Amino acid sequence: MQKISVLLFLVWVCFLFYAGIALFTSGFLLTRLELTNRSSCQEPPGPGSLPWGSRGEPGACWMASRFSRVVLVLIDALRFDFVQPQRSYGPGEPSVPLPFRGKLGTLQRILKLQPHHARLYQSKADPPTTTMQRLKALTTGSLPTFIDAGNNFASYAIVEDNLIKQFTSAGRRMVFMGDDTWKDLFPGAFSQAFFFPSFNVKDLHTVDNGILEHLYPTMDSGEWDVLIAHFLGVDHCGHKHGPHHPEMAKKLSQMDQVIQGVVERLEKDTLLVVIGDHGMTKNGDHGGDSELEIATALFLYSPTALFPRSPPEEPEVVPQISLVPTLALLLGLPIPFGNIGEVIAELFSEVEDPQPHSSALAQASALHLNAQQVSRFLHTYSAAAQDLQVKELHRLHNLFSKASADYQRLLQSPQGAKAALQTVITELQHFLRGVRAMCIESWARFSLVRMAGGAALLAAACFLCLLVSQWATSPGFYLHLLLVPVAWGLAGVIVCAGLLACAGLKLDPVVLGAMAAMGSLLPFLWKAWASWGSKRPLAALLPNPGPVLLLLLIRFAALFSDSFVVAEARATHFLLGSFILLLVAQLHWEGKLLPPKLFTTPRLGFSAPTGPSQHNGIHALGLGVGLLLCIRLAGLFHRCPEETPACHSSPWLSPLASIVGGRVKNLWYGACVGALVAMLVVVRLWLGRYANLKSPEPPVLFVRWGLPLMALGTAAYWALASGADEAPPRLRALVAGASVVLPRAVAGLAASGLMLLLWRPVTVLAKATIGAPRTRTVLTPFSGPPTSQADLDYVVPQIYRHMQEEFRGRLERTKSQGPLTVAAYQLGSVYSAAMVMALTLLAFPLLLLHAERISLVFLLLFLQSFLLLHLLAAGIPITTSGPFTVPWQSVSAWALMATQTFYSTGHQPVFPAIHWHAAFVGFPEGHGSSTWMPALLVGANTFASHLLFAVGCPLLLLWPFLCESQGSRKRRQPPWNESEARVRPEEEEELLMEMRLRDAPHHFNVALLQLGLKYLFVLGIQILACALAASILRRHLMVWKVFAPKFIFEAMGFIVSSVGLFLGQALVMRVDGAVSSWFQQLVLAQQR
């Protein structure tokens, strides 16, 4: 089997999985239809006369305006409890002041001194609680869909009707200052704008200070009608330090001064709105739907009286989108066409009219206009999209018709009963709230056909991996013959797509990809079954059920439970620990444990025993205990999901910059640097143990000198990042420059090392000596140098053994000069050495994207992998001629350890847990308009464990040969004298180790294919389970909070893992090809 066939087959299998994921996603995460209709003053929202309040008023639209100007102060991440005063503690109760409480004293003072001028509301945001989606909701009055959360990296212009468009149409002068997200959402909409970069969450002051530079002069100039100021310091402080940090108190105090300054400059016809777009979790993150994330503050104030009554003791709870219709009617604008929010009725009361009847009628008028607009939207949307619930839509239509009829009757007899007026208000509110509830449920619409097709394609791909992983070791299996129907299937799909395109039919790329996948998969399965599978029963094709497959089945079923998904971080540690104990017990019971040669060295002149060691149980127990200890220590670095309030996240996940106290910070910094040095020492010791460090090849030289430079650069960057805020003013420019140069230098060194490794992957030390004439010749079935790959594969193992004999002194030794012979070192570990160097070079830049203390987790990752590989290798027998097979338990344990490392590095499969700070490592000033680079950095941070374990997956095949038993050496008699004892060690035969794989090149390639398919199967089972869980439980209460994010993270993790697996396999094949070229050059030199 050719190497290129293996890689092509893996690419094709990955394509099947990608097509299934894309097809399922297109049916599961659909966006709602966005209407481009616009409201206008010339077109009333419904039949009937306009409210009495708008008749004869100059500039009146749907309703007479109460304000001519508005100041909107948007404080990003202004959580509701940030505006509350410090809690008063009773006698004997411990006082624990919170740094974010009581800092916005201006709001509380205004509420107390001017109760009829101001109101504080608890505004409930709709998930996802990301800034772009919240701005979209705050201007359109609609609901963003779940899939829109991905657009937070890149905001796009809003096409729906919104408040900004209405202001522009009305000729209002709009001035904006703050978050540059508004520039992308509303391009060219502002008469004057001061945009500042928003994505650098480590920068607490640039945006806020820029706003303050322009805010007060703009207000004093009076050349504005709408002033919007979007502050980001509170949000960035939450991301960087969390809400409980003293820096949060400083930021909120600054915002209090801003509000006070704005209030002092307000005129009589101006409305002040202070609002937060979303909240934040206890860790300072947001994006989900927990109570702390959706509870925001909304404060309204006017120099003139707004409310007839004093505020209630507890602030009223209102949906966040209620601000849109409220502002529109207060400012004399039409409500945006797609709004489904409900006006805040008490803002439309008649303050100066003592008659309660007049206030209630004004509220009913505003609600009726709002209801007419929403009813018009429902009628238009249902005709275009047809995805709303018909029965509920009919009920709401009847409710609106009745409320509208009752309202018209009240207008004809304004002196009607107060009870009847209140009934109309209640009916209109029920209608508006019913519409919002229906839209929330209906816009989570699904395409069941696409979801079923995607799940079926994922299941078929998993089944294919399972079957081919079993077929691959059969004598009659030839992969290149089975690739022919794949090519025919792809060609047929391309022709079909071309015909459809010529016919003018619309083609969906997702559907086309799924057609290509199925069109290539079915012929392959048919050809495979006809050529080999039909000769044996189906039961013989499947692996025997065992504890490992039972564990996979349990994990598959557990992903259907929201409780398990929430607690998966703890469950994964438990499953991995249980798996290790089961593996040790199984190896002990089956008697497959090999002697512990890592920790013993045979004495000079004596060979190691060939029989079973008396300490195999102790050896296995030591490996198992070491693994369990590493798993336990890694579990200390955990992040608690929001659904478990009793859990407390590890404080070690936060960056060193958040530590208050120089001594503690210095101790932690020393520990982090120590972990970095320990990783470097472990790698160098391992390479030195197998003598690969003595090679003069460029990659080895880079390991000697380049890796220390990378470690030094990483340590220096950590020192700057942890103390950047404490740097003297004269050194801040130097610190800022070094913060850019150091990470890029480390990444550049890593890339250079990888390129050197790809260029010269054979880390072999060759020595030419003048020896005696050869007494043994290499027998080949051909004459002259090898002319084909088959000839080369035949002669390479013989050449290697011949070189060993010459080096060990088995050839006759004479003092006379003989022909030139070559002694080669480190060929027995040439594959593993390349893999270890590649993983080390990848680990350093990935570590740089994490918080400093995660370096301890990376050290544990290396130790865990080392111990697990030795434990797994203990039960794998070494065969000379093949086939070579990696057991299921090895692949399953490797994949499970990747999941465990994902959680131990502080990640969770939810959007609020994404480490956004990684986007600014090496780019502290942001990325400008670029979105792919921050997405790449954040993705590398999130899926670092998936990438490392996937690239290192071939080690599962190579490690048993690397750990070849010392008992395979020829038994020797003890030396008779001291001189003989000094000679005998040099005469021992060197172990073949990984060179045994070259004895059977076909089996080597098959083993790589089988390993890749098994790993893809284990990962595919997880993504299939997540897809089925999200599909079956699509109406579950926790679908958008638990199952949908889990599916998205598993899908992205699978894509990253598959790419890493391909790179790891390609690296092994590159080393194998380089070894063949090296031997070929050696043969040609010998012929000459």
PDB file of C-alpha atoms in Angstrom, residues 769-1000:
ATOM      1  CA  THR A 769      35.393   4.118   9.486  1.00  0.00           C
ATOM      2  CA  ILE A 770      38.096   2.124   7.774  1.00  0.00           C
ATOM      3  CA  GLY A 771      37.392  -1.489   8.583  1.00  0.00           C
ATOM      4  CA  ALA A 772      38.252  -4.961   7.464  1.00  0.00           C
ATOM      5  CA  PRO A 773      36.988  -6.522   4.296  1.00  0.00           C
ATOM      6  CA  ARG A 774      33.385  -7.548   4.623  1.00  0.00           C
ATOM      7  CA  THR A 775      32.729 -11.211   5.294  1.00  0.00           C
ATOM      8  CA  ARG A 776      29.007 -10.908   4.688  1.00  0.00           C
ATOM      9  CA  THR A 777      27.244  -9.553   1.662  1.00  0.00           C
ATOM     10  CA  VAL A 778      23.743  -8.197   1.293  1.00  0.00           C
ATOM     11  CA  LEU A 779      21.723 -10.632  -0.826  1.00  0.00           C
ATOM     12  CA  THR A 780      19.244  -8.977  -3.156  1.00  0.00           C
ATOM     13  CA  PRO A 781      17.029 -10.334  -5.944  1.00  0.00           C
ATOM     14  CA  PHE A 782      18.315  -7.647  -8.273  1.00  0.00           C
ATOM     15  CA  SER A 783      21.674  -6.544  -9.594  1.00  0.00           C
ATOM     16  CA  GLY A 784      23.089  -3.093  -9.147  1.00  0.00           C
ATOM     17  CA  PRO A 785      21.465  -0.331  -7.105  1.00  0.00           C
ATOM     18  CA  PRO A 786      17.734  -0.586  -6.253  1.00  0.00           C
ATOM     19  CA  THR A 787      15.563   0.744  -9.024  1.00  0.00           C
ATOM     20  CA  SER A 788      12.120   0.564  -7.413  1.00  0.00           C
ATOM     21  CA  GLN A 789      10.453   1.203  -4.104  1.00  0.00           C
ATOM     22  CA  ALA A 790       9.934  -2.536  -3.637  1.00  0.00           C
ATOM     23  CA  ASP A 791      13.675  -3.177  -4.106  1.00  0.00           C
ATOM     24  CA  LEU A 792      14.452  -0.449  -1.590  1.00  0.00           C
ATOM     25  CA  ASP A 793      11.960  -1.762   0.953  1.00  0.00           C
ATOM     26  CA  TYR A 794      13.575  -5.193   0.614  1.00  0.00           C
ATOM     27  CA  VAL A 795      17.152  -4.133   1.042  1.00  0.00           C
ATOM     28  CA  VAL A 796      16.814  -1.481   3.780  1.00  0.00           C
ATOM     29  CA  PRO A 797      16.365  -3.865   6.770  1.00  0.00           C
ATOM     30  CA  GLN A 798      19.320  -5.973   5.565  1.00  0.00           C
ATOM     31  CA  ILE A 799      21.513  -2.918   5.231  1.00  0.00           C
ATOM     32  CA  TYR A 800      20.576  -1.776   8.708  1.00  0.00           C
ATOM     33  CA  ARG A 801      21.455  -5.175  10.231  1.00  0.00           C
ATOM     34  CA  HIS A 802      24.673  -5.257   8.246  1.00  0.00           C
ATOM     35  CA  MET A 803      25.614  -1.823   9.590  1.00  0.00           C
ATOM     36  CA  GLN A 804      24.930  -3.048  13.125  1.00  0.00           C
ATOM     37  CA  GLU A 805      27.200  -6.029  12.667  1.00  0.00           C
ATOM     38  CA  GLU A 806      29.992  -3.880  11.356  1.00  0.00           C
ATOM     39  CA  PHE A 807      29.606  -1.429  14.196  1.00  0.00           C
ATOM     40  CA  ARG A 808      29.402  -4.083  16.915  1.00  0.00           C
ATOM     41  CA  GLY A 809      32.502  -5.876  15.746  1.00  0.00           C
ATOM     42  CA  ARG A 810      30.916  -9.017  14.357  1.00  0.00           C
ATOM     43  CA  LEU A 811      32.940  -8.647  11.176  1.00  0.00           C
ATOM     44  CA  GLU A 812      36.545  -9.691  11.158  1.00  0.00           C
ATOM     45  CA  ARG A 813      38.841  -7.103  12.606  1.00  0.00           C
ATOM     46  CA  THR A 814      42.255  -6.592  11.109  1.00  0.00           C
ATOM     47  CA  LYS A 815      44.774  -3.839  11.353  1.00  0.00           C
ATOM     48  CA  SER A 816      45.010  -3.603   7.623  1.00  0.00           C
ATOM     49  CA  GLN A 817      43.030  -0.943   5.867  1.00  0.00           C
ATOM     50  CA  GLY A 818      39.825  -2.207   4.334  1.00  0.00           C
ATOM     51  CA  PRO A 819      36.848  -0.758   2.534  1.00  0.00           C
ATOM     52  CA  LEU A 820      34.902   2.157   3.952  1.00  0.00           C
ATOM     53  CA  THR A 821      32.103   1.174   6.332  1.00  0.00           C
ATOM     54  CA  VAL A 822      29.426   3.345   7.928  1.00  0.00           C
ATOM     55  CA  ALA A 823      28.112   3.139  11.488  1.00  0.00           C
ATOM     56  CA  ALA A 824      24.684   4.730  12.019  1.00  0.00           C
ATOM     57  CA  TYR A 825      23.215   5.723  15.373  1.00  0.00           C
ATOM     58  CA  GLN A 826      19.649   6.617  16.423  1.00  0.00           C
ATOM     59  CA  LEU A 827      17.849   4.876  13.557  1.00  0.00           C
ATOM     60  CA  GLY A 828      15.887   2.841  16.090  1.00  0.00           C
ATOM     61  CA  SER A 829      14.090   5.965  17.342  1.00  0.00           C
ATOM     62  CA  VAL A 830      14.118   8.112  14.217  1.00  0.00           C
ATOM     63  CA  TYR A 831      10.305   8.283  13.899  1.00  0.00           C
ATOM     64  CA  SER A 832       9.588   8.987  17.572  1.00  0.00           C
ATOM     65  CA  ALA A 833      12.321  11.608  17.781  1.00  0.00           C
ATOM     66  CA  ALA A 834      10.743  13.578  14.942  1.00  0.00           C
ATOM     67  CA  MET A 835       7.308  13.329  16.557  1.00  0.00           C
ATOM     68  CA  VAL A 836       8.553  14.451  19.984  1.00  0.00           C
ATOM     69  CA  MET A 837      10.412  17.403  18.476  1.00  0.00           C
ATOM     70  CA  ALA A 838       7.358  18.427  16.453  1.00  0.00           C
ATOM     71  CA  LEU A 839       5.075  18.246  19.490  1.00  0.00           C
ATOM     72  CA  THR A 840       7.509  20.298  21.562  1.00  0.00           C
ATOM     73  CA  LEU A 841       7.750  22.966  18.880  1.00  0.00           C
ATOM     74  CA  LEU A 842       3.949  23.107  18.691  1.00  0.00           C
ATOM     75  CA  ALA A 843       3.512  23.209  22.456  1.00  0.00           C
ATOM     76  CA  PHE A 844       5.528  26.387  23.049  1.00  0.00           C
ATOM     77  CA  PRO A 845       3.439  28.815  20.937  1.00  0.00           C
ATOM     78  CA  LEU A 846       0.236  27.149  22.139  1.00  0.00           C
ATOM     79  CA  LEU A 847       1.352  27.587  25.734  1.00  0.00           C
ATOM     80  CA  LEU A 848       2.011  31.260  25.040  1.00  0.00           C
ATOM     81  CA  LEU A 849      -1.689  31.722  24.211  1.00  0.00           C
ATOM     82  CA  HIS A 850      -2.728  30.537  27.683  1.00  0.00           C
ATOM     83  CA  ALA A 851      -2.418  32.086  31.113  1.00  0.00           C
ATOM     84  CA  GLU A 852       0.998  31.651  32.689  1.00  0.00           C
ATOM     85  CA  ARG A 853       0.001  29.053  35.274  1.00  0.00           C
ATOM     86  CA  ILE A 854      -1.324  26.720  32.576  1.00  0.00           C
ATOM     87  CA  SER A 855       2.344  25.849  31.985  1.00  0.00           C
ATOM     88  CA  LEU A 856       1.966  23.497  34.959  1.00  0.00           C
ATOM     89  CA  VAL A 857      -0.847  21.732  33.105  1.00  0.00           C
ATOM     90  CA  PHE A 858       1.316  21.420  29.993  1.00  0.00           C
ATOM     91  CA  LEU A 859       4.051  19.824  32.093  1.00  0.00           C
ATOM     92  CA  LEU A 860       1.517  17.358  33.492  1.00  0.00           C
ATOM     93  CA  LEU A 861       0.326  16.743  29.926  1.00  0.00           C
ATOM     94  CA  PHE A 862       3.831  15.662  28.887  1.00  0.00           C
ATOM     95  CA  LEU A 863       4.237  13.439  31.941  1.00  0.00           C
ATOM     96  CA  GLN A 864       0.788  11.873  31.480  1.00  0.00           C
ATOM     97  CA  SER A 865       1.472  11.136  27.849  1.00  0.00           C
ATOM     98  CA  PHE A 866       4.843   9.582  28.688  1.00  0.00           C
ATOM     99  CA  LEU A 867       3.377   7.336  31.377  1.00  0.00           C
ATOM    100  CA  LEU A 868       0.321   6.373  29.344  1.00  0.00           C
ATOM    101  CA  LEU A 869       2.403   5.455  26.303  1.00  0.00           C
ATOM    102  CA  HIS A 870       4.613   3.178  28.391  1.00  0.00           C
ATOM    103  CA  LEU A 871       1.643   1.586  30.087  1.00  0.00           C
ATOM    104  CA  LEU A 872      -0.095   0.968  26.776  1.00  0.00           C
ATOM    105  CA  ALA A 873       3.101  -0.300  25.156  1.00  0.00           C
ATOM    106  CA  ALA A 874       3.514  -2.864  27.918  1.00  0.00           C
ATOM    107  CA  GLY A 875       0.643  -4.939  26.566  1.00  0.00           C
ATOM    108  CA  ILE A 876       1.381  -4.720  22.844  1.00  0.00           C
ATOM    109  CA  PRO A 877       3.516  -7.600  21.507  1.00  0.00           C
ATOM    110  CA  ILE A 878       6.174  -6.778  18.936  1.00  0.00           C
ATOM    111  CA  THR A 879       5.969  -8.702  15.691  1.00  0.00           C
ATOM    112  CA  THR A 880       8.712  -8.664  13.111  1.00  0.00           C
ATOM    113  CA  SER A 881       6.751  -9.348   9.972  1.00  0.00           C
ATOM    114  CA  GLY A 882       3.419  -7.731  10.858  1.00  0.00           C
ATOM    115  CA  PRO A 883       0.630  -6.961  10.863  1.00  0.00           C
ATOM    116  CA  PHE A 884       1.076  -4.126  13.337  1.00  0.00           C
ATOM    117  CA  THR A 885      -2.092  -3.216  15.227  1.00  0.00           C
ATOM    118  CA  VAL A 886      -2.833  -0.515  17.792  1.00  0.00           C
ATOM    119  CA  PRO A 887      -5.479  -1.812  20.244  1.00  0.00           C
ATOM    120  CA  TRP A 888      -8.743   0.003  20.818  1.00  0.00           C
ATOM    121  CA  GLN A 889      -7.902   0.717  24.434  1.00  0.00           C
ATOM    122  CA  SER A 890      -4.859   2.732  23.382  1.00  0.00           C
ATOM    123  CA  VAL A 891      -6.828   4.900  20.973  1.00  0.00           C
ATOM    124  CA  SER A 892      -9.697   5.408  23.424  1.00  0.00           C
ATOM    125  CA  ALA A 893      -7.386   6.367  26.276  1.00  0.00           C
ATOM    126  CA  TRP A 894      -5.533   8.820  24.041  1.00  0.00           C
ATOM    127  CA  ALA A 895      -8.761  10.525  22.938  1.00  0.00           C
ATOM    128  CA  LEU A 896     -10.053  10.618  26.516  1.00  0.00           C
ATOM    129  CA  MET A 897      -6.844  12.252  27.686  1.00  0.00           C
ATOM    130  CA  ALA A 898      -7.261  14.943  25.013  1.00  0.00           C
ATOM    131  CA  THR A 899     -10.713  15.733  26.443  1.00  0.00           C
ATOM    132  CA  GLN A 900      -9.337  15.776  29.982  1.00  0.00           C
ATOM    133  CA  THR A 901      -6.609  18.246  28.958  1.00  0.00           C
ATOM    134  CA  PHE A 902      -9.234  20.460  27.296  1.00  0.00           C
ATOM    135  CA  TYR A 903     -10.974  20.906  30.639  1.00  0.00           C
ATOM    136  CA  SER A 904      -7.748  21.110  32.666  1.00  0.00           C
ATOM    137  CA  THR A 905      -6.611  24.117  30.625  1.00  0.00           C
ATOM    138  CA  GLY A 906      -9.646  26.082  31.846  1.00  0.00           C
ATOM    139  CA  HIS A 907     -12.021  25.524  28.944  1.00  0.00           C
ATOM    140  CA  GLN A 908     -15.700  24.618  28.866  1.00  0.00           C
ATOM    141  CA  PRO A 909     -17.911  23.880  25.832  1.00  0.00           C
ATOM    142  CA  VAL A 910     -19.808  27.167  26.237  1.00  0.00           C
ATOM    143  CA  PHE A 911     -19.236  30.558  24.639  1.00  0.00           C
ATOM    144  CA  PRO A 912     -18.699  32.547  27.873  1.00  0.00           C
ATOM    145  CA  ALA A 913     -15.695  30.332  28.689  1.00  0.00           C
ATOM    146  CA  ILE A 914     -13.792  31.223  25.509  1.00  0.00           C
ATOM    147  CA  HIS A 915     -10.416  32.786  26.293  1.00  0.00           C
ATOM    148  CA  TRP A 916     -10.718  35.949  24.207  1.00  0.00           C
ATOM    149  CA  HIS A 917      -7.455  37.339  25.566  1.00  0.00           C
ATOM    150  CA  ALA A 918      -5.554  34.910  23.328  1.00  0.00           C
ATOM    151  CA  ALA A 919      -6.437  37.105  20.333  1.00  0.00           C
ATOM    152  CA  PHE A 920      -4.071  39.810  21.632  1.00  0.00           C
ATOM    153  CA  VAL A 921      -0.961  37.740  22.313  1.00  0.00           C
ATOM    154  CA  GLY A 922       1.517  39.452  20.039  1.00  0.00           C
ATOM    155  CA  PHE A 923      -1.144  41.936  18.886  1.00  0.00           C
ATOM    156  CA  PRO A 924      -1.859  44.177  21.906  1.00  0.00           C
ATOM    157  CA  GLU A 925      -3.229  46.945  19.708  1.00  0.00           C
ATOM    158  CA  GLY A 926      -5.729  44.674  17.974  1.00  0.00           C
ATOM    159  CA  HIS A 927      -5.965  43.422  14.404  1.00  0.00           C
ATOM    160  CA  GLY A 928      -7.687  46.289  12.627  1.00  0.00           C
ATOM    161  CA  SER A 929     -10.299  45.012  10.219  1.00  0.00           C
ATOM    162  CA  SER A 930      -8.806  41.521  10.084  1.00  0.00           C
ATOM    163  CA  THR A 931     -10.921  38.754  11.611  1.00  0.00           C
ATOM    164  CA  TRP A 932      -9.116  35.569  10.598  1.00  0.00           C
ATOM    165  CA  MET A 933      -6.069  36.178  12.790  1.00  0.00           C
ATOM    166  CA  PRO A 934      -7.955  36.697  16.092  1.00  0.00           C
ATOM    167  CA  ALA A 935     -10.192  33.760  15.216  1.00  0.00           C
ATOM    168  CA  LEU A 936      -7.097  31.628  14.557  1.00  0.00           C
ATOM    169  CA  LEU A 937      -5.441  32.616  17.848  1.00  0.00           C
ATOM    170  CA  VAL A 938      -8.570  32.066  19.933  1.00  0.00           C
ATOM    171  CA  GLY A 939      -9.208  28.763  18.160  1.00  0.00           C
ATOM    172  CA  ALA A 940      -5.638  27.611  18.801  1.00  0.00           C
ATOM    173  CA  ASN A 941      -6.055  28.450  22.480  1.00  0.00           C
ATOM    174  CA  THR A 942      -9.382  26.636  22.747  1.00  0.00           C
ATOM    175  CA  PHE A 943      -8.440  23.475  20.860  1.00  0.00           C
ATOM    176  CA  ALA A 944      -4.753  23.212  21.778  1.00  0.00           C
ATOM    177  CA  SER A 945      -5.246  19.824  23.463  1.00  0.00           C
ATOM    178  CA  HIS A 946      -7.101  18.448  20.436  1.00  0.00           C
ATOM    179  CA  LEU A 947      -4.282  19.522  18.133  1.00  0.00           C
ATOM    180  CA  LEU A 948      -1.418  18.195  20.256  1.00  0.00           C
ATOM    181  CA  PHE A 949      -2.938  14.777  20.903  1.00  0.00           C
ATOM    182  CA  ALA A 950      -4.020  14.356  17.280  1.00  0.00           C
ATOM    183  CA  VAL A 951      -0.562  15.201  15.957  1.00  0.00           C
ATOM    184  CA  GLY A 952       0.969  12.837  18.517  1.00  0.00           C
ATOM    185  CA  CYS A 953      -1.427   9.981  17.743  1.00  0.00           C
ATOM    186  CA  PRO A 954       1.196   8.005  15.667  1.00  0.00           C
ATOM    187  CA  LEU A 955       3.206   7.602  18.877  1.00  0.00           C
ATOM    188  CA  LEU A 956       0.670   4.931  19.856  1.00  0.00           C
ATOM    189  CA  LEU A 957       2.048   2.824  16.999  1.00  0.00           C
ATOM    190  CA  LEU A 958       5.712   3.744  17.406  1.00  0.00           C
ATOM    191  CA  TRP A 959       6.131   3.555  21.176  1.00  0.00           C
ATOM    192  CA  PRO A 960       5.931  -0.252  21.606  1.00  0.00           C
ATOM    193  CA  PHE A 961       8.841  -0.609  19.169  1.00  0.00           C
ATOM    194  CA  LEU A 962      10.710   2.128  20.964  1.00  0.00           C
ATOM    195  CA  CYS A 963      10.212   0.210  24.208  1.00  0.00           C
ATOM    196  CA  GLU A 964      11.377  -3.056  22.641  1.00  0.00           C
ATOM    197  CA  SER A 965      12.153  -5.602  25.327  1.00  0.00           C
ATOM    198  CA  GLN A 966      15.749  -6.058  26.269  1.00  0.00           C
ATOM    199  CA  GLY A 967      15.050  -9.731  26.330  1.00  0.00           C
ATOM    200  CA  SER A 968      15.120  -9.718  22.542  1.00  0.00           C
ATOM    201  CA  ARG A 969      18.888  -9.368  22.634  1.00  0.00           C
ATOM    202  CA  LYS A 970      20.858 -12.547  22.199  1.00  0.00           C
ATOM    203  CA  ARG A 971      21.646 -14.250  25.452  1.00  0.00           C
ATOM    204  CA  ARG A 972      25.341 -14.185  26.275  1.00  0.00           C
ATOM    205  CA  GLN A 973      27.557 -15.992  28.700  1.00  0.00           C
ATOM    206  CA  PRO A 974      29.060 -13.986  31.515  1.00  0.00           C
ATOM    207  CA  PRO A 975      32.553 -12.681  30.836  1.00  0.00           C
ATOM    208  CA  TRP A 976      35.511 -14.813  31.834  1.00  0.00           C
ATOM    209  CA  ASN A 977      37.829 -11.945  32.565  1.00  0.00           C
ATOM    210  CA  GLU A 978      37.873  -8.190  32.932  1.00  0.00           C
ATOM    211  CA  SER A 979      39.253  -7.510  29.479  1.00  0.00           C
ATOM    212  CA  GLU A 980      36.514  -9.546  27.919  1.00  0.00           C
ATOM    213  CA  ALA A 981      33.973  -7.660  29.994  1.00  0.00           C
ATOM    214  CA  ARG A 982      35.265  -4.426  28.489  1.00  0.00           C
ATOM    215  CA  VAL A 983      34.919  -5.773  24.975  1.00  0.00           C
ATOM    216  CA  ARG A 984      31.584  -7.544  25.152  1.00  0.00           C
ATOM    217  CA  PRO A 985      29.362  -4.451  25.595  1.00  0.00           C
ATOM    218  CA  GLU A 986      30.570  -3.131  22.278  1.00  0.00           C
ATOM    219  CA  GLU A 987      29.739  -6.453  20.667  1.00  0.00           C
ATOM    220  CA  GLU A 988      26.125  -6.545  21.714  1.00  0.00           C
ATOM    221  CA  GLU A 989      23.572  -6.309  19.008  1.00  0.00           C
ATOM    222  CA  GLU A 990      21.726  -3.016  18.897  1.00  0.00           C
ATOM    223  CA  LEU A 991      17.943  -3.313  19.098  1.00  0.00           C
ATOM    224  CA  LEU A 992      16.074  -2.755  15.865  1.00  0.00           C
ATOM    225  CA  MET A 993      13.238  -0.928  17.628  1.00  0.00           C
ATOM    226  CA  GLU A 994      11.370   1.215  15.071  1.00  0.00           C
ATOM    227  CA  MET A 995      13.385  -0.236  12.185  1.00  0.00           C
ATOM    228  CA  ARG A 996      11.257  -3.356  12.550  1.00  0.00           C
ATOM    229  CA  LEU A 997       8.467  -1.387  10.905  1.00  0.00           C
ATOM    230  CA  ARG A 998      10.539  -1.272   7.743  1.00  0.00           C
ATOM    231  CA  ASP A 999      10.708  -5.071   7.593  1.00  0.00           C
ATOM    232  CA  ALA A1000       7.141  -4.975   6.279  1.00  0.00           C
TER     233      ALA A1000
END
